[in-house]
Structures are given as structure tokens and as C-alpha cells.
PDB file of C-alpha atoms in Angstrom:
ATOM      1  CA  MET A 145     208.158 -59.611 103.396  1.00 60.00           C
ATOM      2  CA  SER A 146     210.778 -58.823 106.009  1.00 76.00           C
ATOM      3  CA  GLY A 147     211.523 -61.354 108.673  1.00 83.00           C
ATOM      4  CA  ARG A 148     213.060 -61.397 112.108  1.00 89.00           C
ATOM      5  CA  VAL A 149     216.745 -62.081 111.917  1.00 92.00           C
ATOM      6  CA  LEU A 150     217.498 -62.906 115.535  1.00 93.00           C
ATOM      7  CA  LYS A 151     215.791 -66.091 116.488  1.00 92.00           C
ATOM      8  CA  ASN A 152     216.528 -69.075 118.644  1.00 92.00           C
ATOM      9  CA  GLY A 153     219.061 -71.179 116.777  1.00 93.00           C
ATOM     10  CA  ARG A 154     220.663 -68.437 114.707  1.00 95.00           C
ATOM     11  CA  ILE A 155     224.434 -68.698 114.670  1.00 96.00           C
ATOM     12  CA  VAL A 156     226.106 -65.405 115.397  1.00 97.00           C
ATOM     13  CA  ILE A 157     229.647 -64.126 115.565  1.00 98.00           C
ATOM     14  CA  LEU A 158     230.603 -62.068 118.575  1.00 98.00           C
ATOM     15  CA  LEU A 159     232.116 -58.717 117.786  1.00 97.00           C
ATOM     16  CA  ARG A 160     232.973 -57.450 121.219  1.00 96.00           C
ATOM     17  CA  GLY A 161     234.260 -58.589 124.518  1.00 95.00           C
ATOM     18  CA  ARG A 162     236.436 -61.455 125.577  1.00 96.00           C
ATOM     19  CA  PHE A 163     234.849 -63.827 123.083  1.00 97.00           C
ATOM     20  CA  ALA A 164     235.078 -61.551 120.081  1.00 97.00           C
ATOM     21  CA  GLY A 165     235.512 -63.626 116.964  1.00 97.00           C
ATOM     22  CA  ARG A 166     233.876 -66.699 118.486  1.00 97.00           C
ATOM     23  CA  LYS A 167     230.711 -68.248 117.173  1.00 97.00           C
ATOM     24  CA  ALA A 168     227.639 -68.648 119.300  1.00 97.00           C
ATOM     25  CA  VAL A 169     223.980 -69.656 119.037  1.00 96.00           C
ATOM     26  CA  ILE A 170     221.100 -67.506 120.164  1.00 96.00           C
ATOM     27  CA  VAL A 171     219.311 -69.376 122.925  1.00 95.00           C
ATOM     28  CA  ARG A 172     216.919 -66.682 124.006  1.00 93.00           C
ATOM     29  CA  LEU A 173     216.201 -63.164 122.887  1.00 94.00           C
ATOM     30  CA  TYR A 174     215.006 -60.386 125.239  1.00 94.00           C
ATOM     31  CA  ASP A 175     213.418 -57.782 123.078  1.00 92.00           C
ATOM     32  CA  GLY A 176     213.404 -54.370 124.701  1.00 90.00           C
ATOM     33  CA  GLY A 177     215.499 -55.537 127.594  1.00 88.00           C
ATOM     34  CA  ARG A 178     214.839 -57.148 130.904  1.00 91.00           C
ATOM     35  CA  GLY A 179     215.671 -56.144 134.488  1.00 89.00           C
ATOM     36  CA  ASP A 180     218.986 -54.354 134.743  1.00 91.00           C
ATOM     37  CA  ARG A 181     219.742 -54.701 131.047  1.00 93.00           C
ATOM     38  CA  LYS A 182     217.500 -52.073 129.544  1.00 94.00           C
ATOM     39  CA  PHE A 183     218.505 -52.878 125.987  1.00 95.00           C
ATOM     40  CA  THR A 184     217.632 -55.607 123.557  1.00 95.00           C
ATOM     41  CA  HIS A 185     219.901 -58.492 124.376  1.00 96.00           C
ATOM     42  CA  ALA A 186     220.258 -62.187 123.809  1.00 95.00           C
ATOM     43  CA  LEU A 187     221.390 -65.148 125.805  1.00 95.00           C
ATOM     44  CA  VAL A 188     223.926 -66.957 123.685  1.00 95.00           C
ATOM     45  CA  ALA A 189     225.790 -70.196 124.084  1.00 96.00           C
ATOM     46  CA  GLY A 190     229.005 -70.259 122.192  1.00 96.00           C
ATOM     47  CA  ILE A 191     232.276 -72.011 121.680  1.00 96.00           C
ATOM     48  CA  SER A 192     235.230 -70.737 123.656  1.00 97.00           C
ATOM     49  CA  LYS A 193     237.637 -73.345 122.382  1.00 96.00           C
ATOM     50  CA  ASN A 194     236.872 -75.114 119.124  1.00 96.00           C
ATOM     51  CA  PRO A 195     237.512 -78.819 118.675  1.00 95.00           C
ATOM     52  CA  ARG A 196     240.912 -79.469 117.230  1.00 94.00           C
ATOM     53  CA  LYS A 197     241.717 -80.962 113.873  1.00 92.00           C
ATOM     54  CA  ILE A 198     241.370 -84.690 113.487  1.00 90.00           C
ATOM     55  CA  THR A 199     242.976 -86.742 110.751  1.00 91.00           C
ATOM     56  CA  ARG A 200     242.331 -90.232 109.527  1.00 89.00           C
ATOM     57  CA  ALA A 201     245.801 -91.252 110.739  1.00 91.00           C
ATOM     58  CA  MET A 202     244.779 -90.389 114.294  1.00 90.00           C
ATOM     59  CA  GLU A 203     241.661 -92.503 114.026  1.00 86.00           C
ATOM     60  CA  LYS A 204     243.725 -95.440 112.811  1.00 89.00           C
ATOM     61  CA  GLU A 205     246.221 -94.923 115.613  1.00 88.00           C
ATOM     62  CA  ASP A 206     243.424 -94.982 118.183  1.00 87.00           C
ATOM     63  CA  ALA A 207     241.920 -98.118 116.677  1.00 87.00           C
ATOM     64  CA  LYS A 208     245.315 -99.782 116.696  1.00 88.00           C
ATOM     65  CA  LYS A 209     245.967 -98.903 120.314  1.00 87.00           C
ATOM     66  CA  GLY A 210     242.490 -99.964 121.264  1.00 83.00           C
ATOM     67  CA  VAL A 211     242.206 -97.120 123.747  1.00 80.00           C
ATOM     68  CA  LYS A 212     238.653 -96.075 124.577  1.00 79.00           C
ATOM     69  CA  HIS A 213     239.350 -92.330 124.910  1.00 85.00           C
ATOM     70  CA  GLY A 214     242.163 -91.850 122.494  1.00 88.00           C
ATOM     71  CA  LYS A 215     243.558 -88.939 120.602  1.00 89.00           C
ATOM     72  CA  VAL A 216     240.361 -88.315 118.659  1.00 90.00           C
ATOM     73  CA  THR A 217     238.230 -88.032 121.781  1.00 90.00           C
ATOM     74  CA  HIS A 218     240.630 -85.680 123.476  1.00 92.00           C
ATOM     75  CA  ARG A 219     240.822 -83.495 120.392  1.00 93.00           C
ATOM     76  CA  SER A 220     237.048 -83.388 119.983  1.00 92.00           C
ATOM     77  CA  VAL A 221     236.599 -81.438 123.176  1.00 94.00           C
ATOM     78  CA  VAL A 222     234.480 -78.303 122.928  1.00 95.00           C
ATOM     79  CA  LYS A 223     234.757 -75.601 125.562  1.00 96.00           C
ATOM     80  CA  PRO A 224     231.553 -73.576 125.711  1.00 96.00           C
ATOM     81  CA  PHE A 225     230.559 -70.255 127.124  1.00 96.00           C
ATOM     82  CA  VAL A 226     227.209 -68.811 128.076  1.00 95.00           C
ATOM     83  CA  LYS A 227     226.694 -65.098 127.949  1.00 94.00           C
ATOM     84  CA  HIS A 228     224.179 -62.317 127.786  1.00 95.00           C
ATOM     85  CA  LEU A 229     225.004 -59.991 124.923  1.00 95.00           C
ATOM     86  CA  ASN A 230     223.769 -56.703 123.640  1.00 96.00           C
ATOM     87  CA  VAL A 231     222.299 -57.324 120.226  1.00 96.00           C
ATOM     88  CA  ASN A 232     224.646 -54.723 118.761  1.00 96.00           C
ATOM     89  CA  HIS A 233     227.634 -56.744 119.775  1.00 97.00           C
ATOM     90  CA  PHE A 234     227.231 -59.694 117.493  1.00 96.00           C
ATOM     91  CA  MET A 235     226.803 -60.275 113.794  1.00 97.00           C
ATOM     92  CA  PRO A 236     224.143 -62.764 112.682  1.00 97.00           C
ATOM     93  CA  THR A 237     225.015 -65.257 109.991  1.00 97.00           C
ATOM     94  CA  ARG A 238     222.826 -67.173 107.617  1.00 95.00           C
ATOM     95  CA  TYR A 239     223.519 -70.395 109.486  1.00 95.00           C
ATOM     96  CA  VAL A 240     221.275 -72.062 112.014  1.00 93.00           C
ATOM     97  CA  LEU A 241     222.066 -74.638 114.695  1.00 92.00           C
ATOM     98  CA  ASP A 242     219.380 -77.142 115.508  1.00 87.00           C
ATOM     99  CA  VAL A 243     220.596 -77.850 119.033  1.00 86.00           C
ATOM    100  CA  ALA A 244     219.582 -74.440 120.330  1.00 80.00           C
ATOM    101  CA  SER A 245     216.017 -75.373 121.219  1.00 82.00           C
ATOM    102  CA  ASP A 246     217.335 -78.066 123.557  1.00 85.00           C
ATOM    103  CA  LEU A 247     219.600 -75.568 125.239  1.00 90.00           C
ATOM    104  CA  LYS A 248     216.684 -73.345 126.101  1.00 89.00           C
ATOM    105  CA  SER A 249     215.419 -75.663 128.834  1.00 87.00           C
ATOM    106  CA  THR A 250     218.943 -76.195 130.200  1.00 89.00           C
ATOM    107  CA  LEU A 251     219.639 -72.493 130.478  1.00 89.00           C
ATOM    108  CA  ASP A 252     216.612 -71.137 132.273  1.00 87.00           C
ATOM    109  CA  ASP A 253     216.367 -68.291 134.774  1.00 85.00           C
ATOM    110  CA  PRO A 254     217.149 -69.962 138.112  1.00 84.00           C
ATOM    111  CA  THR A 255     220.124 -71.747 136.503  1.00 87.00           C
ATOM    112  CA  LEU A 256     221.651 -68.542 135.246  1.00 87.00           C
ATOM    113  CA  LEU A 257     221.422 -66.765 138.575  1.00 88.00           C
ATOM    114  CA  ASP A 258     223.031 -69.502 140.643  1.00 88.00           C
ATOM    115  CA  ALA A 259     226.747 -69.973 140.115  1.00 90.00           C
ATOM    116  CA  GLU A 260     226.751 -73.654 141.021  1.00 91.00           C
ATOM    117  CA  LYS A 261     223.825 -74.442 138.782  1.00 92.00           C
ATOM    118  CA  LEU A 262     225.411 -72.499 135.975  1.00 92.00           C
ATOM    119  CA  THR A 263     228.604 -74.580 136.162  1.00 92.00           C
ATOM    120  CA  LYS A 264     226.510 -77.720 135.901  1.00 92.00           C
ATOM    121  CA  ALA A 265     224.486 -76.241 133.053  1.00 93.00           C
ATOM    122  CA  LYS A 266     227.667 -75.375 131.170  1.00 94.00           C
ATOM    123  CA  LYS A 267     228.701 -79.028 131.430  1.00 94.00           C
ATOM    124  CA  ALA A 268     225.379 -79.959 129.921  1.00 94.00           C
ATOM    125  CA  VAL A 269     225.915 -77.405 127.142  1.00 95.00           C
ATOM    126  CA  ARG A 270     229.350 -78.838 126.519  1.00 95.00           C
ATOM    127  CA  ALA A 271     227.921 -82.359 126.334  1.00 94.00           C
ATOM    128  CA  LYS A 272     225.294 -81.150 123.878  1.00 94.00           C
ATOM    129  CA  PHE A 273     227.848 -79.449 121.692  1.00 95.00           C
ATOM    130  CA  GLU A 274     230.250 -82.374 121.692  1.00 94.00           C
ATOM    131  CA  ASP A 275     227.421 -84.724 120.892  1.00 92.00           C
ATOM    132  CA  ARG A 276     226.388 -82.596 117.951  1.00 92.00           C
ATOM    133  CA  TYR A 277     229.977 -82.379 116.837  1.00 92.00           C
ATOM    134  CA  ARG A 278     230.394 -86.134 116.897  1.00 89.00           C
ATOM    135  CA  LYS A 279     227.237 -86.528 114.856  1.00 87.00           C
ATOM    136  CA  LEU A 280     228.386 -84.102 112.153  1.00 85.00           C
ATOM    137  CA  ALA A 281     228.948 -86.834 109.620  1.00 74.00           C
ATOM    138  CA  THR A 282     225.600 -88.536 110.204  1.00 71.00           C
ATOM    139  CA  ALA A 283     223.303 -88.867 107.257  1.00 61.00           C
ATOM    140  CA  GLY A 284     219.688 -88.023 107.829  1.00 64.00           C
ATOM    141  CA  ASP A 285     220.270 -84.394 108.704  1.00 71.00           C
ATOM    142  CA  THR A 286     218.781 -81.805 106.442  1.00 79.00           C
ATOM    143  CA  ASP A 287     221.288 -79.912 104.373  1.00 83.00           C
ATOM    144  CA  ARG A 288     220.670 -76.782 106.371  1.00 86.00           C
ATOM    145  CA  ALA A 289     221.269 -78.494 109.686  1.00 86.00           C
ATOM    146  CA  LYS A 290     224.403 -80.144 108.454  1.00 88.00           C
ATOM    147  CA  VAL A 291     225.867 -77.013 106.985  1.00 91.00           C
ATOM    148  CA  GLY A 292     224.940 -74.985 110.049  1.00 92.00           C
ATOM    149  CA  ALA A 293     226.535 -77.400 112.468  1.00 93.00           C
ATOM    150  CA  ALA A 294     229.654 -77.745 110.349  1.00 93.00           C
ATOM    151  CA  TYR A 295     229.976 -73.940 110.244  1.00 95.00           C
ATOM    152  CA  PHE A 296     229.433 -73.640 113.986  1.00 96.00           C
ATOM    153  CA  PHE A 297     232.286 -75.883 115.017  1.00 95.00           C
ATOM    154  CA  ARG A 298     234.771 -74.506 112.514  1.00 95.00           C
ATOM    155  CA  LYS A 299     236.919 -71.732 113.897  1.00 95.00           C
ATOM    156  CA  LEU A 300     236.520 -68.354 112.254  1.00 95.00           C
ATOM    157  CA  ARG A 301     239.940 -67.425 111.001  1.00 94.00           C
ATOM    158  CA  PHE A 302     240.883 -63.754 110.854  1.00 91.00           C
TER     159      PHE A 302
ATOM    160  CA  MET B 148     239.648 -59.585 109.322  1.00 47.00           C
ATOM    161  CA  ALA B 149     240.314 -61.836 106.359  1.00 48.00           C
ATOM    162  CA  GLY B 150     237.411 -63.008 104.254  1.00 48.00           C
ATOM    163  CA  ARG B 151     235.708 -66.088 105.569  1.00 51.00           C
ATOM    164  CA  ARG B 152     236.335 -69.241 103.635  1.00 50.00           C
ATOM    165  CA  VAL B 153     233.068 -70.364 102.195  1.00 46.00           C
ATOM    166  CA  ALA B 154     232.437 -74.110 102.017  1.00 47.00           C
ATOM    167  CA  PRO B 155     233.681 -75.160  98.583  1.00 46.00           C
ATOM    168  CA  THR B 156     230.390 -76.580  97.343  1.00 46.00           C
ATOM    169  CA  SER B 157     228.327 -73.479  98.032  1.00 44.00           C
ATOM    170  CA  PHE B 158     230.967 -71.162  96.578  1.00 42.00           C
ATOM    171  CA  GLN B 159     231.265 -73.163  93.394  1.00 43.00           C
ATOM    172  CA  SER B 160     227.560 -73.473  92.888  1.00 44.00           C
ATOM    173  CA  ALA B 161     227.191 -69.758  93.419  1.00 41.00           C
ATOM    174  CA  ALA B 162     230.087 -69.016  91.082  1.00 42.00           C
ATOM    175  CA  LEU B 163     228.603 -71.213  88.357  1.00 45.00           C
ATOM    176  CA  THR B 164     225.473 -69.120  88.249  1.00 44.00           C
ATOM    177  CA  VAL B 165     227.453 -65.931  87.668  1.00 42.00           C
ATOM    178  CA  THR B 166     227.877 -65.677  83.927  1.00 46.00           C
ATOM    179  CA  ALA B 167     230.378 -63.606  82.032  1.00 44.00           C
ATOM    180  CA  ALA B 168     227.668 -61.089  81.246  1.00 49.00           C
ATOM    181  CA  ASP B 169     227.069 -60.463  84.929  1.00 52.00           C
ATOM    182  CA  SER B 170     230.313 -58.620  85.416  1.00 53.00           C
ATOM    183  CA  HIS B 171     228.647 -56.203  87.747  1.00 59.00           C
ATOM    184  CA  ARG B 172     227.627 -58.928  90.118  1.00 66.00           C
ATOM    185  CA  VAL B 173     229.478 -59.284  93.364  1.00 64.00           C
ATOM    186  CA  LEU B 174     229.839 -62.501  95.330  1.00 68.00           C
ATOM    187  CA  LEU B 175     229.273 -61.798  98.979  1.00 69.00           C
ATOM    188  CA  PRO B 176     230.826 -64.040 101.590  1.00 64.00           C
ATOM    189  CA  GLY B 177     228.201 -66.668 102.204  1.00 64.00           C
ATOM    190  CA  GLY B 178     227.660 -67.438  98.555  1.00 66.00           C
ATOM    191  CA  THR B 179     224.951 -64.946  97.762  1.00 66.00           C
ATOM    192  CA  VAL B 180     225.313 -62.961  94.572  1.00 69.00           C
ATOM    193  CA  VAL B 181     224.356 -59.331  94.741  1.00 67.00           C
ATOM    194  CA  ALA B 182     223.909 -57.058  91.792  1.00 62.00           C
ATOM    195  CA  ARG B 183     225.896 -53.881  92.162  1.00 62.00           C
ATOM    196  CA  MET B 184     224.720 -51.970  89.150  1.00 58.00           C
ATOM    197  CA  PRO B 185     226.893 -49.038  88.154  1.00 56.00           C
ATOM    198  CA  SER B 186     224.705 -45.977  88.482  1.00 53.00           C
ATOM    199  CA  LYS B 187     223.841 -45.289  84.855  1.00 59.00           C
ATOM    200  CA  LYS B 188     220.480 -43.974  85.822  1.00 61.00           C
ATOM    201  CA  SER B 189     218.832 -41.383  83.666  1.00 70.00           C
ATOM    202  CA  LYS B 190     218.040 -38.081  85.284  1.00 75.00           C
ATOM    203  CA  LYS B 191     214.346 -38.865  85.029  1.00 77.00           C
ATOM    204  CA  SER B 192     214.463 -42.080  87.022  1.00 80.00           C
ATOM    205  CA  GLN B 193     216.663 -40.470  89.640  1.00 78.00           C
ATOM    206  CA  GLU B 194     214.098 -37.696  90.103  1.00 80.00           C
ATOM    207  CA  SER B 195     211.324 -40.223  90.422  1.00 89.00           C
ATOM    208  CA  ILE B 196     213.212 -42.090  93.141  1.00 92.00           C
ATOM    209  CA  ASN B 197     213.796 -38.813  94.937  1.00 93.00           C
ATOM    210  CA  SER B 198     210.107 -37.985  94.766  1.00 93.00           C
ATOM    211  CA  ARG B 199     209.242 -41.449  96.038  1.00 94.00           C
ATOM    212  CA  ILE B 200     211.598 -41.039  98.954  1.00 95.00           C
ATOM    213  CA  GLN B 201     210.062 -37.669  99.728  1.00 95.00           C
ATOM    214  CA  LEU B 202     206.618 -39.212  99.746  1.00 94.00           C
ATOM    215  CA  VAL B 203     207.829 -41.824 102.212  1.00 95.00           C
ATOM    216  CA  ILE B 204     209.235 -39.086 104.420  1.00 95.00           C
ATOM    217  CA  LYS B 205     205.897 -37.310 104.307  1.00 94.00           C
ATOM    218  CA  SER B 206     203.526 -40.217 104.746  1.00 94.00           C
ATOM    219  CA  GLY B 207     205.416 -43.285 105.840  1.00 93.00           C
ATOM    220  CA  ARG B 208     207.732 -44.605 108.492  1.00 95.00           C
ATOM    221  CA  TYR B 209     211.429 -44.456 107.892  1.00 96.00           C
ATOM    222  CA  ALA B 210     214.695 -44.372 109.740  1.00 96.00           C
ATOM    223  CA  MET B 211     217.847 -42.566 108.859  1.00 97.00           C
ATOM    224  CA  GLY B 212     221.331 -43.592 109.826  1.00 96.00           C
ATOM    225  CA  TYR B 213     223.333 -46.760 110.173  1.00 97.00           C
ATOM    226  CA  LYS B 214     222.417 -47.640 113.736  1.00 97.00           C
ATOM    227  CA  GLN B 215     218.696 -47.236 113.285  1.00 97.00           C
ATOM    228  CA  THR B 216     218.802 -49.144 110.016  1.00 97.00           C
ATOM    229  CA  LEU B 217     220.496 -52.097 111.672  1.00 97.00           C
ATOM    230  CA  LYS B 218     217.942 -51.957 114.463  1.00 95.00           C
ATOM    231  CA  ALA B 219     215.126 -52.059 111.942  1.00 96.00           C
ATOM    232  CA  LEU B 220     216.733 -54.865 110.013  1.00 96.00           C
ATOM    233  CA  ARG B 221     217.199 -56.983 113.130  1.00 95.00           C
ATOM    234  CA  THR B 222     213.560 -56.737 114.118  1.00 94.00           C
ATOM    235  CA  GLY B 223     212.374 -57.216 110.575  1.00 94.00           C
ATOM    236  CA  ASP B 224     210.747 -53.777 110.335  1.00 94.00           C
ATOM    237  CA  ALA B 225     212.904 -52.651 107.436  1.00 95.00           C
ATOM    238  CA  LYS B 226     211.296 -53.179 104.058  1.00 95.00           C
ATOM    239  CA  LEU B 227     213.827 -51.362 101.957  1.00 96.00           C
ATOM    240  CA  VAL B 228     217.327 -50.156 102.697  1.00 97.00           C
ATOM    241  CA  ILE B 229     218.690 -47.261 100.664  1.00 97.00           C
ATOM    242  CA  ILE B 230     222.461 -46.891 100.632  1.00 97.00           C
ATOM    243  CA  SER B 231     224.396 -43.938  99.273  1.00 97.00           C
ATOM    244  CA  ASN B 232     227.191 -44.595  96.829  1.00 96.00           C
ATOM    245  CA  ASN B 233     229.973 -43.395  99.110  1.00 95.00           C
ATOM    246  CA  CYS B 234     229.042 -45.650 101.964  1.00 97.00           C
ATOM    247  CA  PRO B 235     232.169 -47.573 103.008  1.00 97.00           C
ATOM    248  CA  PRO B 236     232.234 -50.963 101.257  1.00 97.00           C
ATOM    249  CA  LEU B 237     232.486 -52.991 104.463  1.00 97.00           C
ATOM    250  CA  ARG B 238     229.454 -51.273 105.920  1.00 97.00           C
ATOM    251  CA  ARG B 239     227.630 -51.698 102.646  1.00 97.00           C
ATOM    252  CA  SER B 240     228.360 -55.436 102.589  1.00 97.00           C
ATOM    253  CA  GLU B 241     227.210 -55.711 106.190  1.00 97.00           C
ATOM    254  CA  LEU B 242     223.908 -53.963 105.418  1.00 97.00           C
ATOM    255  CA  GLU B 243     223.342 -56.075 102.346  1.00 97.00           C
ATOM    256  CA  TYR B 244     223.967 -59.235 104.383  1.00 97.00           C
ATOM    257  CA  TYR B 245     221.494 -58.158 107.057  1.00 97.00           C
ATOM    258  CA  ALA B 246     218.993 -57.304 104.334  1.00 96.00           C
ATOM    259  CA  MET B 247     219.501 -60.738 102.803  1.00 96.00           C
ATOM    260  CA  LEU B 248     218.814 -62.343 106.172  1.00 96.00           C
ATOM    261  CA  SER B 249     215.706 -60.311 106.831  1.00 95.00           C
ATOM    262  CA  LYS B 250     214.580 -60.483 103.201  1.00 94.00           C
ATOM    263  CA  SER B 251     214.512 -56.707 102.861  1.00 94.00           C
ATOM    264  CA  GLY B 252     215.259 -54.927  99.637  1.00 94.00           C
ATOM    265  CA  VAL B 253     218.439 -52.964  99.085  1.00 95.00           C
ATOM    266  CA  HIS B 254     218.614 -49.973  96.792  1.00 95.00           C
ATOM    267  CA  GLN B 255     221.794 -48.295  95.656  1.00 94.00           C
ATOM    268  CA  PHE B 256     221.111 -44.610  95.704  1.00 95.00           C
ATOM    269  CA  ALA B 257     222.638 -42.828  92.718  1.00 93.00           C
ATOM    270  CA  GLY B 258     224.297 -40.168  94.751  1.00 94.00           C
ATOM    271  CA  ASP B 259     226.436 -39.713  97.789  1.00 94.00           C
ATOM    272  CA  ASN B 260     225.365 -39.213 101.367  1.00 96.00           C
ATOM    273  CA  ASN B 261     224.898 -35.469 100.852  1.00 97.00           C
ATOM    274  CA  LEU B 262     222.450 -36.072  98.029  1.00 96.00           C
ATOM    275  CA  LEU B 263     220.590 -38.735  99.981  1.00 96.00           C
ATOM    276  CA  GLY B 264     220.190 -36.342 102.886  1.00 96.00           C
ATOM    277  CA  THR B 265     218.911 -33.683 100.472  1.00 95.00           C
ATOM    278  CA  ALA B 266     216.550 -36.178  98.896  1.00 95.00           C
ATOM    279  CA  CYS B 267     215.055 -36.727 102.354  1.00 94.00           C
ATOM    280  CA  LYS B 268     214.651 -32.958 102.683  1.00 94.00           C
ATOM    281  CA  LYS B 269     217.058 -32.918 105.595  1.00 95.00           C
ATOM    282  CA  LEU B 270     219.843 -30.491 106.242  1.00 96.00           C
ATOM    283  CA  TYR B 271     222.297 -33.227 107.121  1.00 96.00           C
ATOM    284  CA  ARG B 272     223.893 -36.055 105.161  1.00 96.00           C
ATOM    285  CA  CYS B 273     222.863 -39.646 105.414  1.00 96.00           C
ATOM    286  CA  SER B 274     224.707 -42.723 104.184  1.00 97.00           C
ATOM    287  CA  VAL B 275     221.948 -45.160 104.722  1.00 97.00           C
ATOM    288  CA  MET B 276     218.254 -44.989 105.339  1.00 96.00           C
ATOM    289  CA  THR B 277     215.490 -47.513 105.585  1.00 97.00           C
ATOM    290  CA  VAL B 278     211.850 -47.514 104.654  1.00 96.00           C
ATOM    291  CA  MET B 279     209.735 -49.339 107.226  1.00 95.00           C
ATOM    292  CA  ASP B 280     206.340 -48.279 105.983  1.00 93.00           C
ATOM    293  CA  ALA B 281     206.019 -46.724 102.564  1.00 91.00           C
ATOM    294  CA  GLY B 282     202.805 -44.864 103.349  1.00 90.00           C
ATOM    295  CA  ASP B 283     201.348 -43.475 100.130  1.00 90.00           C
ATOM    296  CA  SER B 284     204.520 -44.098  98.160  1.00 90.00           C
ATOM    297  CA  ASP B 285     204.895 -46.966  95.713  1.00 90.00           C
ATOM    298  CA  ILE B 286     208.623 -47.141  96.285  1.00 90.00           C
ATOM    299  CA  LEU B 287     208.519 -50.750  97.441  1.00 90.00           C
ATOM    300  CA  GLU B 288     206.750 -51.882  94.294  1.00 88.00           C
ATOM    301  CA  THR B 289     208.888 -49.957  91.885  1.00 87.00           C
ATOM    302  CA  ILE B 290     212.224 -50.890  93.331  1.00 84.00           C
ATOM    303  CA  LYS B 291     212.706 -54.588  92.804  1.00 67.00           C
ATOM    304  CA  ALA B 292     215.761 -55.413  94.841  1.00 48.00           C
TER     305      ALA B 292
END
């Protein structure tokens, strides 16, 4: 009857640390700990800076100017973070992000240990997030996916 | 921390299902409706719940305390969460949300943390406990969360 709460794709809210209050997705879960971290923890990819508000007027302005990367593009930037977190330090939500399974291959062990590789991987994460954000309005998503993604990119206000 | 704004559609659809008669129902952030029944339990049913809890203590697997309950809820081990009536409301909401995610049952114990501790035959108080394996007890069947 009971089910596992913390799975790949679950959107969580961080409760501690520099990114407290930010939303993140569980990429990988380490039950019982691993290596130095002798506690159940998760690798999460989250949003450090949410995309800014876009209005229809801005879209029109961009179309009028005919600029390729106009106001809308600049305001749709997502700044991600990647972090290992103790499971106690985030709160799971009922939302799920479908992009998480793709992130798993990007954020594998050798990537996380090497600083250079990690910077590149974060760029890939950012690209993934921004892509998902741009496709928010697409039809063809399941309700759950749509709601989850919309929730993920919205800033939690408190 | 202010309450999260729920997406209008989910809030409204949840609100529509709450009728006037369900005045004891509480809308949790996230759109789920939880029944918070005022404890008008008869003495008999309270005793039976106590005896069921005691049977779980004797024969089943359980965990007492907030931290261990959350742990059990995260892994999905928790089948039933029992919360005392003087548990702080924020903590209570949090536990109910976790239970909703893990599809565990939640039971409002008709008594405060002292009584819940006594019901478990412990000499300390306990705001929240969880049943992971009921053992010989039928507590999971009788309490329909």
C-alpha cells in the first residue's frame, strides 16, 4: 500500500543550505549513503535563478524588432545548480518532472568528480531546463507532466 | 513561509468537492482534502484503538517519534501514521502530506502526546508514531484513513 516517495523525477523543495527555498528534481537517490556521505542522500538538479516573467507585450516587441534573441529569450534564462543533499534537508512535493531521467546520464560519477566536466554538465542541465521551459505550452504532454513542469519553473514565494 | 499558491484549476476543483456538510474537512496546500474529524470518539472505541496499538507494540514493527516517522514515510515502510492531538499544526500538515505521497494512512489519536506515549506502554510522551508492520493487530484494517 505504501510507496516510495523519493524517486527519480520527484520535485522537491530545499529546506537548508544556500539554496533553501529553491525547487529541485531528484536525479539519483543513494539509499543508506555512499562513500564519505554515510547517510541517505540524493543528487538533485535544481533552479538557482528562475526564469523571469514574460508578457505578451514583450513578445510583440521582439517580433516587431525582428531580433533573434530578444527580451523573451534573455528573460527565459534558467540558472541551475547540482547538489548532493541529505534526504532530511528537502521536502518532497506531489509534482514530478519528466526531464529527470535524461539528466541521469548527464550527471554520472566521473562528471561529478571532475570540476571541468561538472561545469560542462551544468551547461547541459541548463540547456535541458530551458528547453523544457520553452516547451511548457506544448500540447501533447500529459496533465501530470505539464503541471509538474509548470510548478518547477515557478518561483516558490515565501 | 506564506502558503503556496495552488494553481487555480486544481484549487477550484478541490474546493468544489468540499460540500457545506464537510465543515470538518481541511484543504491542504496542493489541493488534497483531508478529514480532520473532531475527536468525538466514544470511550469504547478509544480503548479499542489503544489495545490495537498495544498489540502492534507487542507483535509488530513500529517507530516512535517525528524523525523516525519521516524516515519510514520516505522509504515507504510506514503503513499508518498516528498523530496526537497536540502535535503542532505545521508538523501535522507535513506528516499528512508525506503520508499522502506515500499512500500511508493517517490516524488522529484522540489524546495528546502523553496519552499516546501511555498507549504505547512507554514512560515518555510521543507526538507521532508509525506502524510499519501491524503484526497480529488488525489496526490497519479497522482504521480507514
